[in-house]
Amino acid sequence: MSAQHFAIYFSDSAFRLTDGEQALGEIGVEVARDGDILQLSGEDLPRFAVRLLAGDSVAAQARRLAEGAGRATPEGEALSRCDRCFVVEIEDFDEALDEINTMMEVQAALQDASGGVLFLSWNGHLSLPYAG
């Protein structure tokens, strides 16, 4: 996994990579499926690689994040139930920061579709889905 990535942790076992692919296709980025990886690109846009992970190791990582956030917090409570996540690797972090709106759209598309908790690797930030 790249040093700079973000993840969306969630618990809906019916939510598949194809659901993520559909959500991402709706925001106007090019989505190409390469086996179990979604490659996102576009003219003058940063490149992202999206994987869907599931199972005990994901649940353990989510519990560690929940403990760090505090299990009594809304984020910690939500994370404690998660056993799946989208991991989005960022090919060029500086470029992604220059195009921050695109990165935020990718985050929001996956988070809104899955109802998951966003985790940013570069600063440890956690956020719940937008509820407005």
mmCIF file of C-alpha atoms in Angstrom:
data_model
loop_
_atom_site.group_PDB
_atom_site.id
_atom_site.type_symbol
_atom_site.label_atom_id
_atom_site.label_comp_id
_atom_site.label_asym_id
_atom_site.label_seq_id
_atom_site.Cartn_x
_atom_site.Cartn_y
_atom_site.Cartn_z
ATOM 1 C CA MET A 1 0.000 0.000 0.000
ATOM 2 C CA SER A 2 1.320 3.445 -0.826
ATOM 3 C CA ALA A 3 2.303 5.805 1.968
ATOM 4 C CA GLN A 4 -0.408 8.217 0.869
ATOM 5 C CA HIS A 5 -3.853 6.733 0.614
ATOM 6 C CA PHE A 6 -7.291 7.095 2.022
ATOM 7 C CA ALA A 7 -9.754 4.419 3.003
ATOM 8 C CA ILE A 8 -13.495 4.172 3.401
ATOM 9 C CA TYR A 9 -14.443 1.637 6.103
ATOM 10 C CA PHE A 10 -17.950 0.170 6.037
ATOM 11 C CA SER A 11 -19.950 -2.918 6.987
ATOM 12 C CA ASP A 12 -22.423 -3.570 4.157
ATOM 13 C CA SER A 13 -21.467 -7.032 2.880
ATOM 14 C CA ALA A 14 -23.746 -6.586 -0.146
ATOM 15 C CA PHE A 15 -21.727 -3.571 -1.354
ATOM 16 C CA ARG A 16 -19.341 -4.741 -4.091
ATOM 17 C CA LEU A 17 -16.546 -3.307 -6.200
ATOM 18 C CA THR A 18 -19.054 -2.852 -9.031
ATOM 19 C CA ASP A 19 -21.123 -0.601 -6.746
ATOM 20 C CA GLY A 20 -18.038 1.523 -6.097
ATOM 21 C CA GLU A 21 -17.313 1.549 -9.821
ATOM 22 C CA GLN A 22 -20.814 2.823 -10.543
ATOM 23 C CA ALA A 23 -20.568 5.550 -7.880
ATOM 24 C CA LEU A 24 -17.222 6.716 -9.254
ATOM 25 C CA GLY A 25 -18.510 6.708 -12.825
ATOM 26 C CA GLU A 26 -21.139 9.237 -11.794
ATOM 27 C CA ILE A 27 -18.581 11.918 -10.851
ATOM 28 C CA GLY A 28 -16.995 12.216 -14.277
ATOM 29 C CA VAL A 29 -13.661 10.453 -13.804
ATOM 30 C CA GLU A 30 -12.583 7.684 -16.145
ATOM 31 C CA VAL A 31 -12.885 4.314 -14.414
ATOM 32 C CA ALA A 32 -11.071 1.305 -15.875
ATOM 33 C CA ARG A 33 -11.347 -2.073 -14.192
ATOM 34 C CA ASP A 34 -8.149 -4.116 -14.034
ATOM 35 C CA GLY A 35 -9.106 -7.339 -12.279
ATOM 36 C CA ASP A 36 -9.870 -6.392 -8.678
ATOM 37 C CA ILE A 37 -8.570 -2.836 -9.056
ATOM 38 C CA LEU A 38 -10.358 0.249 -10.326
ATOM 39 C CA GLN A 39 -7.972 2.667 -12.035
ATOM 40 C CA LEU A 40 -9.231 6.252 -11.988
ATOM 41 C CA SER A 41 -7.900 8.879 -14.346
ATOM 42 C CA GLY A 42 -8.881 11.771 -16.517
ATOM 43 C CA GLU A 43 -7.349 14.537 -18.562
ATOM 44 C CA ASP A 44 -5.200 16.669 -16.239
ATOM 45 C CA LEU A 45 -6.410 14.698 -13.213
ATOM 46 C CA PRO A 46 -4.444 12.695 -10.646
ATOM 47 C CA ARG A 47 -4.479 8.901 -10.866
ATOM 48 C CA PHE A 48 -5.964 6.708 -8.158
ATOM 49 C CA ALA A 49 -6.112 2.923 -7.707
ATOM 50 C CA VAL A 50 -9.110 1.594 -5.777
ATOM 51 C CA ARG A 51 -9.238 -1.815 -4.094
ATOM 52 C CA LEU A 52 -12.000 -3.393 -2.034
ATOM 53 C CA LEU A 53 -10.708 -5.328 0.973
ATOM 54 C CA ALA A 54 -12.762 -7.417 3.383
ATOM 55 C CA GLY A 55 -12.373 -9.799 6.275
ATOM 56 C CA ASP A 56 -10.779 -10.195 9.667
ATOM 57 C CA SER A 57 -7.692 -8.088 8.937
ATOM 58 C CA VAL A 58 -9.867 -5.162 7.828
ATOM 59 C CA ALA A 59 -12.057 -5.539 10.918
ATOM 60 C CA ALA A 60 -8.934 -5.566 13.122
ATOM 61 C CA GLN A 61 -7.601 -2.395 11.472
ATOM 62 C CA ALA A 62 -11.000 -0.711 11.859
ATOM 63 C CA ARG A 63 -11.057 -1.635 15.560
ATOM 64 C CA ARG A 64 -7.559 -0.138 16.013
ATOM 65 C CA LEU A 65 -8.753 3.085 14.383
ATOM 66 C CA ALA A 66 -11.881 3.004 16.573
ATOM 67 C CA GLU A 67 -9.748 2.690 19.697
ATOM 68 C CA GLY A 68 -7.584 5.602 18.563
ATOM 69 C CA ALA A 69 -10.648 7.751 17.953
ATOM 70 C CA GLY A 70 -12.316 6.614 21.149
ATOM 71 C CA ARG A 71 -14.967 3.935 20.969
ATOM 72 C CA ALA A 72 -17.570 6.291 22.463
ATOM 73 C CA THR A 73 -17.161 8.815 19.630
ATOM 74 C CA PRO A 74 -19.485 8.551 16.620
ATOM 75 C CA GLU A 75 -16.481 7.670 14.419
ATOM 76 C CA GLY A 76 -15.217 5.024 16.840
ATOM 77 C CA GLU A 77 -18.664 3.536 17.217
ATOM 78 C CA ALA A 78 -19.120 3.309 13.437
ATOM 79 C CA LEU A 79 -15.632 1.877 12.865
ATOM 80 C CA SER A 80 -16.123 -0.836 15.470
ATOM 81 C CA ARG A 81 -18.736 -2.447 13.168
ATOM 82 C CA CYS A 82 -16.681 -2.304 9.941
ATOM 83 C CA ASP A 83 -15.128 -5.300 8.211
ATOM 84 C CA ARG A 84 -14.749 -3.971 4.652
ATOM 85 C CA CYS A 85 -12.985 -1.001 3.124
ATOM 86 C CA PHE A 86 -12.087 0.699 -0.082
ATOM 87 C CA VAL A 87 -8.401 1.581 -0.096
ATOM 88 C CA VAL A 88 -7.575 4.338 -2.568
ATOM 89 C CA GLU A 89 -3.890 4.644 -3.392
ATOM 90 C CA ILE A 90 -2.744 8.019 -4.656
ATOM 91 C CA GLU A 91 -0.149 7.801 -7.413
ATOM 92 C CA ASP A 92 1.170 11.369 -7.043
ATOM 93 C CA PHE A 93 0.159 12.975 -3.757
ATOM 94 C CA ASP A 94 1.358 16.474 -4.715
ATOM 95 C CA GLU A 95 -0.679 16.325 -7.913
ATOM 96 C CA ALA A 96 -3.695 15.077 -5.956
ATOM 97 C CA LEU A 97 -3.361 18.027 -3.577
ATOM 98 C CA ASP A 98 -3.207 20.394 -6.561
ATOM 99 C CA GLU A 99 -6.472 18.834 -7.742
ATOM 100 C CA ILE A 100 -7.977 18.532 -4.254
ATOM 101 C CA ASN A 101 -11.544 18.870 -5.551
ATOM 102 C CA THR A 102 -11.156 15.670 -7.571
ATOM 103 C CA MET A 103 -9.785 13.790 -4.575
ATOM 104 C CA MET A 104 -12.663 15.051 -2.438
ATOM 105 C CA GLU A 105 -15.186 13.971 -5.087
ATOM 106 C CA VAL A 106 -13.683 10.467 -5.151
ATOM 107 C CA GLN A 107 -13.818 10.319 -1.350
ATOM 108 C CA ALA A 108 -17.412 11.554 -1.247
ATOM 109 C CA ALA A 109 -18.603 9.212 -4.008
ATOM 110 C CA LEU A 110 -17.319 6.111 -2.221
ATOM 111 C CA GLN A 111 -18.305 7.322 1.224
ATOM 112 C CA ASP A 112 -21.839 8.330 0.227
ATOM 113 C CA ALA A 113 -22.419 5.094 -1.694
ATOM 114 C CA SER A 114 -21.140 2.794 1.072
ATOM 115 C CA GLY A 115 -22.158 4.843 4.115
ATOM 116 C CA GLY A 116 -18.626 4.401 5.405
ATOM 117 C CA VAL A 117 -16.102 6.225 7.560
ATOM 118 C CA LEU A 118 -13.317 8.097 5.749
ATOM 119 C CA PHE A 119 -9.724 7.687 6.991
ATOM 120 C CA LEU A 120 -6.874 9.872 5.642
ATOM 121 C CA SER A 121 -3.451 8.215 6.003
ATOM 122 C CA TRP A 122 -1.453 11.442 5.869
ATOM 123 C CA ASN A 123 -2.998 13.021 8.958
ATOM 124 C CA GLY A 124 -5.084 10.306 10.618
ATOM 125 C CA HIS A 125 -8.321 12.252 10.107
ATOM 126 C CA LEU A 126 -11.589 10.314 10.371
ATOM 127 C CA SER A 127 -14.972 11.541 9.195
ATOM 128 C CA LEU A 128 -18.464 10.158 9.031
ATOM 129 C CA PRO A 129 -20.577 10.416 5.879
ATOM 130 C CA TYR A 130 -22.225 13.753 5.220
ATOM 131 C CA ALA A 131 -25.675 13.666 6.796
ATOM 132 C CA GLY A 132 -27.221 16.755 5.234
#
